[in-house]
């Protein structure tokens, strides 16, 4: 049994087990006793939590499907004014997290908000507040989440449309199908796995969303978890709610995995693949395609960006109220530390999987990447639960000093939980790079006299350079936008752009939230522009 | 007692838990010799190479190279420490390096070598790949990638070179020329080589010895001439697809009687008692065309093969016999015509089963 044990296998096993600890903690905590709060809540709000979560989920799924698939179809099959620009502009919505979208929506439509100011400037003073619609509550949350998350559906649908052979379209024409019939009988079914995969990601993010729903004061399972811990100090109950939420999320996760496996059959580009020729639109059709894409681009990116920019300019004093340098340094510190740890250990883990060919390790790796499906808030609570248990039952029993302070409310704890949350991004990103390296390349290297270490350093790492850069940017983007983990686990007085925006917004100081939100959007936009080459690659 | 250069003794060649070739034993006696392994697809030829290279382990038997134990149940020298080079059938070039850099990686290993060296330039010239040196593996054809991979392997000047279908993707027009060059360089550098191929002519040309693998066993291990002319089993005959087996009765020390062809004379390579019923191997070159002969058979097919035709003739017992005829012969026969066979039939060496 120990014959095949080597340093790579051991390191990979440790990484996988480390990632799995908080995930298992949630499941084990389900059986612990909770305070009377559980009983009260069960009789009163639990149904509301579930109802709101499900309503939010279904609404966001419908809206992201409509926006994502339509825009992907238009830019993949047709040429119209600025279609090449929209191709990448439509992914910029990733730069605007749902909570910042929520702030923008409120800021624009609230009484005496931006819409009111515009109307006053245009038409003079009037009772406009009564006629300006209020996008708040559940509806506001649906819009915020949809415009922020539709890009998942857009990217995956577009990739699928792109890989559909011209033969498929020619076949439709040959059978005398109209464009609409070709779309719903041939193109859409062929892209179904990719669309389902995109929608599953949207579902996971929606169920995990904390910032926007908290801002609109909607009681969902996520806010329930936060409140039961923060307001009622009932960690066990937080875990119990997390368990319910995880069941929902794992269902999405399984659907997503299932769809991806199927998707492989659709992305076969060998034999018979013919690059698609885009159709140039003219007249009304061209105008419609342009208008649709522009509206989506405007609503998802330009609107929140300009709202935040407008307020930053309107209330310049807020620029000096926050320490931008300190926030930037904190962000760089977190991003660098977390990304490097993630990349380094994911590399080791991937290489361990590759050389050991161990089935146990493969299984552990597969379940350890489920961390991405688990909401940050659950991971943070599970981490605290585990550290508290470990401190009480192991550390103190052995007579050592408490380790709570080392892990809770420290950068170390924050990095560890980021690690669990984003491990799948790093692991899968590097894995997809590794899949391009044929195993005979490794074998050739051994036969040229290179050891495993030398093969790793001289052959794999240089080859994976681009994948590593991509993973680094992707993780950085996620950490910059991340809110609940940072909020719960950050050290005292340690703020990021996301937490500063959240704190200002939760104190009803939306105009003060504009500055960190604007910086966050701008930094995220730069990162997206770097990654767009990979996300939108056509070969 | 003189040691064999490579010695495989009682090895089960296994991949993914499945035994492909069982209890195999063979040797390469002297350094610099070439062994060609022939066999149908999926039979385990590549597994043999991978195992000798150290990429697969063995549970039974031993592999020794130059007196040193490489593999056994309890010992396995890692591939990087064997100084054995394997050129894979598929492109195994490092995708992020140019062809030149890929090949030069092979040179790193032969730096310390004291034996006669081959230079980078010589290799490039030999395999005619100077035009692709600055390209990346994805920018070259499969045949070019194979030649680049071969160049890298040759440049390492290993103790044992393993080539897995080295020229399978090379254009037919260029293949023979490369074979000639390869043979010359292997002989010049005295590199001991094992070549896996499905092309029997390539094997017969390049190999000092040939091994035929069928049904999970080494069926025949011999000189190319012997493998070709004296196949040792019906399976080898069928695999090489070199002729047909016809029923005959041994009538004397040097003769047989066939119901369809009459008396056949020649030298038996194995003794059979008079009166034995045997299956005689009849190869296309064993029969001669003669329009004046009274032994006439019906032509059922004629294949043009450049330098010759292969006629397929039907006997009275419905046996289909192939016959070679030079393509410049005067009287060509069409399908359904009669075709004369020279009598008496004399076969240089008679192979029976």
PDB file of N, CA, C and O in Angstrom, chain A residues 96-145:
ATOM      1  N   UNK A  96     -19.286  44.243 -11.729  1.00  0.00           N
ATOM      2  CA  UNK A  96     -20.241  44.876 -10.810  1.00  0.00           C
ATOM      3  C   UNK A  96     -20.913  43.790  -9.955  1.00  0.00           C
ATOM      4  O   UNK A  96     -21.803  43.096 -10.422  1.00  0.00           O
ATOM      5  N   UNK A  97     -20.475  43.628  -8.718  1.00  0.00           N
ATOM      6  CA  UNK A  97     -21.113  42.621  -7.871  1.00  0.00           C
ATOM      7  C   UNK A  97     -22.573  43.000  -7.597  1.00  0.00           C
ATOM      8  O   UNK A  97     -22.918  44.197  -7.638  1.00  0.00           O
ATOM      9  N   UNK A  98     -23.437  42.031  -7.332  1.00  0.00           N
ATOM     10  CA  UNK A  98     -24.860  42.328  -7.130  1.00  0.00           C
ATOM     11  C   UNK A  98     -25.114  43.413  -6.071  1.00  0.00           C
ATOM     12  O   UNK A  98     -26.006  44.238  -6.235  1.00  0.00           O
ATOM     13  N   UNK A  99     -24.297  43.431  -5.005  1.00  0.00           N
ATOM     14  CA  UNK A  99     -24.578  44.429  -3.972  1.00  0.00           C
ATOM     15  C   UNK A  99     -24.308  45.840  -4.466  1.00  0.00           C
ATOM     16  O   UNK A  99     -25.012  46.781  -4.106  1.00  0.00           O
ATOM     17  N   UNK A 100     -23.312  46.011  -5.335  1.00  0.00           N
ATOM     18  CA  UNK A 100     -23.051  47.363  -5.864  1.00  0.00           C
ATOM     19  C   UNK A 100     -24.154  47.740  -6.860  1.00  0.00           C
ATOM     20  O   UNK A 100     -24.587  48.894  -6.926  1.00  0.00           O
ATOM     21  N   UNK A 101     -24.638  46.735  -7.594  1.00  0.00           N
ATOM     22  CA  UNK A 101     -25.757  47.006  -8.496  1.00  0.00           C
ATOM     23  C   UNK A 101     -26.958  47.471  -7.689  1.00  0.00           C
ATOM     24  O   UNK A 101     -27.674  48.416  -8.067  1.00  0.00           O
ATOM     25  N   UNK A 102     -27.160  46.803  -6.551  1.00  0.00           N
ATOM     26  CA  UNK A 102     -28.288  47.158  -5.681  1.00  0.00           C
ATOM     27  C   UNK A 102     -28.160  48.604  -5.188  1.00  0.00           C
ATOM     28  O   UNK A 102     -29.142  49.353  -5.162  1.00  0.00           O
ATOM     29  N   UNK A 103     -26.943  49.013  -4.836  1.00  0.00           N
ATOM     30  CA  UNK A 103     -26.739  50.396  -4.372  1.00  0.00           C
ATOM     31  C   UNK A 103     -27.077  51.366  -5.509  1.00  0.00           C
ATOM     32  O   UNK A 103     -27.723  52.398  -5.301  1.00  0.00           O
ATOM     33  N   UNK A 104     -26.636  51.023  -6.722  1.00  0.00           N
ATOM     34  CA  UNK A 104     -26.869  51.910  -7.866  1.00  0.00           C
ATOM     35  C   UNK A 104     -28.357  52.043  -8.158  1.00  0.00           C
ATOM     36  O   UNK A 104     -28.863  53.145  -8.413  1.00  0.00           O
ATOM     37  N   UNK A 105     -29.025  50.903  -8.116  1.00  0.00           N
ATOM     38  CA  UNK A 105     -30.463  50.881  -8.405  1.00  0.00           C
ATOM     39  C   UNK A 105     -31.210  51.781  -7.418  1.00  0.00           C
ATOM     40  O   UNK A 105     -32.052  52.602  -7.801  1.00  0.00           O
ATOM     41  N   UNK A 106     -30.876  51.621  -6.164  1.00  0.00           N
ATOM     42  CA  UNK A 106     -31.532  52.416  -5.121  1.00  0.00           C
ATOM     43  C   UNK A 106     -31.180  53.889  -5.286  1.00  0.00           C
ATOM     44  O   UNK A 106     -32.047  54.765  -5.230  1.00  0.00           O
ATOM     45  N   UNK A 107     -29.888  54.137  -5.497  1.00  0.00           N
ATOM     46  CA  UNK A 107     -29.431  55.519  -5.610  1.00  0.00           C
ATOM     47  C   UNK A 107     -30.130  56.243  -6.763  1.00  0.00           C
ATOM     48  O   UNK A 107     -30.440  57.427  -6.677  1.00  0.00           O
ATOM     49  N   UNK A 108     -30.387  55.510  -7.830  1.00  0.00           N
ATOM     50  CA  UNK A 108     -30.987  56.138  -8.997  1.00  0.00           C
ATOM     51  C   UNK A 108     -32.487  56.378  -8.803  1.00  0.00           C
ATOM     52  O   UNK A 108     -33.011  57.449  -9.114  1.00  0.00           O
ATOM     53  N   UNK A 109     -33.183  55.393  -8.275  1.00  0.00           N
ATOM     54  CA  UNK A 109     -34.649  55.484  -8.245  1.00  0.00           C
ATOM     55  C   UNK A 109     -35.236  55.970  -6.918  1.00  0.00           C
ATOM     56  O   UNK A 109     -36.437  56.179  -6.826  1.00  0.00           O
ATOM     57  N   UNK A 110     -34.413  56.104  -5.893  1.00  0.00           N
ATOM     58  CA  UNK A 110     -34.982  56.486  -4.588  1.00  0.00           C
ATOM     59  C   UNK A 110     -35.542  57.920  -4.651  1.00  0.00           C
ATOM     60  O   UNK A 110     -35.274  58.675  -5.582  1.00  0.00           O
ATOM     61  N   UNK A 111     -36.313  58.255  -3.635  1.00  0.00           N
ATOM     62  CA  UNK A 111     -36.848  59.624  -3.553  1.00  0.00           C
ATOM     63  C   UNK A 111     -35.705  60.621  -3.552  1.00  0.00           C
ATOM     64  O   UNK A 111     -34.740  60.464  -2.803  1.00  0.00           O
ATOM     65  N   UNK A 112     -35.808  61.596  -4.401  1.00  0.00           N
ATOM     66  CA  UNK A 112     -34.786  62.632  -4.570  1.00  0.00           C
ATOM     67  C   UNK A 112     -33.434  62.036  -5.007  1.00  0.00           C
ATOM     68  O   UNK A 112     -32.381  62.575  -4.700  1.00  0.00           O
ATOM     69  N   UNK A 113     -33.499  60.911  -5.680  1.00  0.00           N
ATOM     70  CA  UNK A 113     -32.271  60.257  -6.166  1.00  0.00           C
ATOM     71  C   UNK A 113     -31.846  60.828  -7.507  1.00  0.00           C
ATOM     72  O   UNK A 113     -32.275  61.920  -7.912  1.00  0.00           O
ATOM     73  N   UNK A 114     -31.020  60.067  -8.205  1.00  0.00           N
ATOM     74  CA  UNK A 114     -30.462  60.552  -9.473  1.00  0.00           C
ATOM     75  C   UNK A 114     -31.543  60.779 -10.530  1.00  0.00           C
ATOM     76  O   UNK A 114     -31.508  61.767 -11.266  1.00  0.00           O
ATOM     77  N   UNK A 115     -32.505  59.867 -10.595  1.00  0.00           N
ATOM     78  CA  UNK A 115     -33.589  60.007 -11.587  1.00  0.00           C
ATOM     79  C   UNK A 115     -34.342  61.317 -11.326  1.00  0.00           C
ATOM     80  O   UNK A 115     -34.666  62.071 -12.266  1.00  0.00           O
ATOM     81  N   UNK A 116     -34.587  61.578 -10.059  1.00  0.00           N
ATOM     82  CA  UNK A 116     -35.288  62.804  -9.671  1.00  0.00           C
ATOM     83  C   UNK A 116     -34.477  64.030 -10.122  1.00  0.00           C
ATOM     84  O   UNK A 116     -35.018  64.975 -10.707  1.00  0.00           O
ATOM     85  N   UNK A 117     -33.194  64.000  -9.896  1.00  0.00           N
ATOM     86  CA  UNK A 117     -32.323  65.117 -10.281  1.00  0.00           C
ATOM     87  C   UNK A 117     -32.353  65.327 -11.798  1.00  0.00           C
ATOM     88  O   UNK A 117     -32.436  66.458 -12.275  1.00  0.00           O
ATOM     89  N   UNK A 118     -32.293  64.227 -12.543  1.00  0.00           N
ATOM     90  CA  UNK A 118     -32.302  64.338 -14.013  1.00  0.00           C
ATOM     91  C   UNK A 118     -33.613  64.980 -14.480  1.00  0.00           C
ATOM     92  O   UNK A 118     -33.608  65.927 -15.287  1.00  0.00           O
ATOM     93  N   UNK A 119     -34.736  64.487 -13.935  1.00  0.00           N
ATOM     94  CA  UNK A 119     -36.042  65.016 -14.338  1.00  0.00           C
ATOM     95  C   UNK A 119     -36.165  66.498 -13.974  1.00  0.00           C
ATOM     96  O   UNK A 119     -36.688  67.302 -14.741  1.00  0.00           O
ATOM     97  N   UNK A 120     -35.658  66.843 -12.806  1.00  0.00           N
ATOM     98  CA  UNK A 120     -35.716  68.250 -12.365  1.00  0.00           C
ATOM     99  C   UNK A 120     -34.907  69.137 -13.310  1.00  0.00           C
ATOM    100  O   UNK A 120     -35.337  70.219 -13.696  1.00  0.00           O
ATOM    101  N   UNK A 121     -33.707  68.649 -13.656  1.00  0.00           N
ATOM    102  CA  UNK A 121     -32.850  69.432 -14.559  1.00  0.00           C
ATOM    103  C   UNK A 121     -33.481  69.580 -15.934  1.00  0.00           C
ATOM    104  O   UNK A 121     -33.331  70.606 -16.593  1.00  0.00           O
ATOM    105  N   UNK A 122     -34.188  68.526 -16.360  1.00  0.00           N
ATOM    106  CA  UNK A 122     -34.779  68.563 -17.703  1.00  0.00           C
ATOM    107  C   UNK A 122     -36.072  69.367 -17.748  1.00  0.00           C
ATOM    108  O   UNK A 122     -36.312  70.152 -18.649  1.00  0.00           O
ATOM    109  N   UNK A 123     -36.938  69.119 -16.759  1.00  0.00           N
ATOM    110  CA  UNK A 123     -38.292  69.698 -16.829  1.00  0.00           C
ATOM    111  C   UNK A 123     -38.628  70.681 -15.706  1.00  0.00           C
ATOM    112  O   UNK A 123     -39.764  71.074 -15.538  1.00  0.00           O
ATOM    113  N   UNK A 124     -37.661  71.002 -14.891  1.00  0.00           N
ATOM    114  CA  UNK A 124     -37.944  71.906 -13.786  1.00  0.00           C
ATOM    115  C   UNK A 124     -38.499  71.162 -12.591  1.00  0.00           C
ATOM    116  O   UNK A 124     -38.707  69.945 -12.634  1.00  0.00           O
ATOM    117  N   UNK A 125     -38.715  71.880 -11.510  1.00  0.00           N
ATOM    118  CA  UNK A 125     -39.150  71.223 -10.270  1.00  0.00           C
ATOM    119  C   UNK A 125     -40.524  70.603 -10.420  1.00  0.00           C
ATOM    120  O   UNK A 125     -41.363  71.101 -11.164  1.00  0.00           O
ATOM    121  N   UNK A 126     -40.751  69.485  -9.736  1.00  0.00           N
ATOM    122  CA  UNK A 126     -42.059  68.823  -9.830  1.00  0.00           C
ATOM    123  C   UNK A 126     -42.161  67.681  -8.837  1.00  0.00           C
ATOM    124  O   UNK A 126     -41.192  67.349  -8.148  1.00  0.00           O
ATOM    125  N   UNK A 127     -43.339  67.082  -8.782  1.00  0.00           N
ATOM    126  CA  UNK A 127     -43.575  65.956  -7.857  1.00  0.00           C
ATOM    127  C   UNK A 127     -43.206  64.643  -8.539  1.00  0.00           C
ATOM    128  O   UNK A 127     -44.052  63.793  -8.767  1.00  0.00           O
ATOM    129  N   UNK A 128     -41.972  64.513  -8.870  1.00  0.00           N
ATOM    130  CA  UNK A 128     -41.579  63.333  -9.643  1.00  0.00           C
ATOM    131  C   UNK A 128     -41.497  62.059  -8.806  1.00  0.00           C
ATOM    132  O   UNK A 128     -41.630  60.966  -9.316  1.00  0.00           O
ATOM    133  N   UNK A 129     -41.237  62.212  -7.524  1.00  0.00           N
ATOM    134  CA  UNK A 129     -41.012  61.030  -6.679  1.00  0.00           C
ATOM    135  C   UNK A 129     -42.145  60.016  -6.778  1.00  0.00           C
ATOM    136  O   UNK A 129     -41.919  58.817  -6.749  1.00  0.00           O
ATOM    137  N   UNK A 130     -43.380  60.536  -6.885  1.00  0.00           N
ATOM    138  CA  UNK A 130     -44.537  59.632  -6.943  1.00  0.00           C
ATOM    139  C   UNK A 130     -44.505  58.756  -8.198  1.00  0.00           C
ATOM    140  O   UNK A 130     -44.957  57.624  -8.195  1.00  0.00           O
ATOM    141  N   UNK A 131     -43.984  59.325  -9.291  1.00  0.00           N
ATOM    142  CA  UNK A 131     -44.030  58.610 -10.571  1.00  0.00           C
ATOM    143  C   UNK A 131     -42.780  57.783 -10.879  1.00  0.00           C
ATOM    144  O   UNK A 131     -42.760  57.020 -11.833  1.00  0.00           O
ATOM    145  N   UNK A 132     -41.750  58.000 -10.094  1.00  0.00           N
ATOM    146  CA  UNK A 132     -40.518  57.213 -10.344  1.00  0.00           C
ATOM    147  C   UNK A 132     -40.689  55.842  -9.700  1.00  0.00           C
ATOM    148  O   UNK A 132     -40.972  55.747  -8.506  1.00  0.00           O
ATOM    149  N   UNK A 133     -40.551  54.776 -10.510  1.00  0.00           N
ATOM    150  CA  UNK A 133     -40.740  53.431  -9.929  1.00  0.00           C
ATOM    151  C   UNK A 133     -39.659  53.136  -8.894  1.00  0.00           C
ATOM    152  O   UNK A 133     -38.537  53.640  -8.993  1.00  0.00           O
ATOM    153  N   UNK A 134     -40.021  52.310  -7.915  1.00  0.00           N
ATOM    154  CA  UNK A 134     -39.038  51.978  -6.861  1.00  0.00           C
ATOM    155  C   UNK A 134     -38.607  50.529  -7.034  1.00  0.00           C
ATOM    156  O   UNK A 134     -39.398  49.611  -6.826  1.00  0.00           O
ATOM    157  N   UNK A 135     -37.364  50.361  -7.459  1.00  0.00           N
ATOM    158  CA  UNK A 135     -36.869  48.993  -7.637  1.00  0.00           C
ATOM    159  C   UNK A 135     -36.186  48.531  -6.367  1.00  0.00           C
ATOM    160  O   UNK A 135     -34.970  48.526  -6.270  1.00  0.00           O
ATOM    161  N   UNK A 136     -36.991  48.184  -5.392  1.00  0.00           N
ATOM    162  CA  UNK A 136     -36.368  47.684  -4.157  1.00  0.00           C
ATOM    163  C   UNK A 136     -37.017  46.346  -3.787  1.00  0.00           C
ATOM    164  O   UNK A 136     -37.762  45.768  -4.584  1.00  0.00           O
ATOM    165  N   UNK A 137     -36.736  45.867  -2.604  1.00  0.00           N
ATOM    166  CA  UNK A 137     -37.302  44.601  -2.159  1.00  0.00           C
ATOM    167  C   UNK A 137     -36.861  43.450  -3.054  1.00  0.00           C
ATOM    168  O   UNK A 137     -35.781  43.485  -3.660  1.00  0.00           O
ATOM    169  N   UNK A 138     -37.729  42.464  -3.153  1.00  0.00           N
ATOM    170  CA  UNK A 138     -37.397  41.264  -3.919  1.00  0.00           C
ATOM    171  C   UNK A 138     -37.124  41.577  -5.400  1.00  0.00           C
ATOM    172  O   UNK A 138     -36.204  41.039  -6.006  1.00  0.00           O
ATOM    173  N   UNK A 139     -37.924  42.505  -5.953  1.00  0.00           N
ATOM    174  CA  UNK A 139     -37.770  42.853  -7.361  1.00  0.00           C
ATOM    175  C   UNK A 139     -36.392  43.480  -7.618  1.00  0.00           C
ATOM    176  O   UNK A 139     -35.706  43.163  -8.593  1.00  0.00           O
ATOM    177  N   UNK A 140     -36.006  44.356  -6.705  1.00  0.00           N
ATOM    178  CA  UNK A 140     -34.683  44.998  -6.814  1.00  0.00           C
ATOM    179  C   UNK A 140     -33.579  43.956  -6.758  1.00  0.00           C
ATOM    180  O   UNK A 140     -32.602  44.007  -7.530  1.00  0.00           O
ATOM    181  N   UNK A 141     -33.746  42.986  -5.866  1.00  0.00           N
ATOM    182  CA  UNK A 141     -32.726  41.940  -5.724  1.00  0.00           C
ATOM    183  C   UNK A 141     -32.652  41.092  -6.988  1.00  0.00           C
ATOM    184  O   UNK A 141     -31.562  40.737  -7.452  1.00  0.00           O
ATOM    185  N   UNK A 142     -33.828  40.807  -7.575  1.00  0.00           N
ATOM    186  CA  UNK A 142     -33.860  40.012  -8.808  1.00  0.00           C
ATOM    187  C   UNK A 142     -33.097  40.748  -9.918  1.00  0.00           C
ATOM    188  O   UNK A 142     -32.252  40.163 -10.602  1.00  0.00           O
ATOM    189  N   UNK A 143     -33.379  42.050 -10.054  1.00  0.00           N
ATOM    190  CA  UNK A 143     -32.690  42.824 -11.102  1.00  0.00           C
ATOM    191  C   UNK A 143     -31.184  42.887 -10.851  1.00  0.00           C
ATOM    192  O   UNK A 143     -30.381  42.678 -11.759  1.00  0.00           O
ATOM    193  N   UNK A 144     -30.813  43.151  -9.602  1.00  0.00           N
ATOM    194  CA  UNK A 144     -29.387  43.279  -9.267  1.00  0.00           C
ATOM    195  C   UNK A 144     -28.638  41.999  -9.587  1.00  0.00           C
ATOM    196  O   UNK A 144     -27.556  42.013 -10.187  1.00  0.00           O
ATOM    197  N   UNK A 145     -29.235  40.886  -9.164  1.00  0.00           N
ATOM    198  CA  UNK A 145     -28.567  39.606  -9.393  1.00  0.00           C
ATOM    199  C   UNK A 145     -28.538  39.249 -10.882  1.00  0.00           C
ATOM    200  O   UNK A 145     -27.531  38.773 -11.394  1.00  0.00           O
TER     201      UNK A 145
END
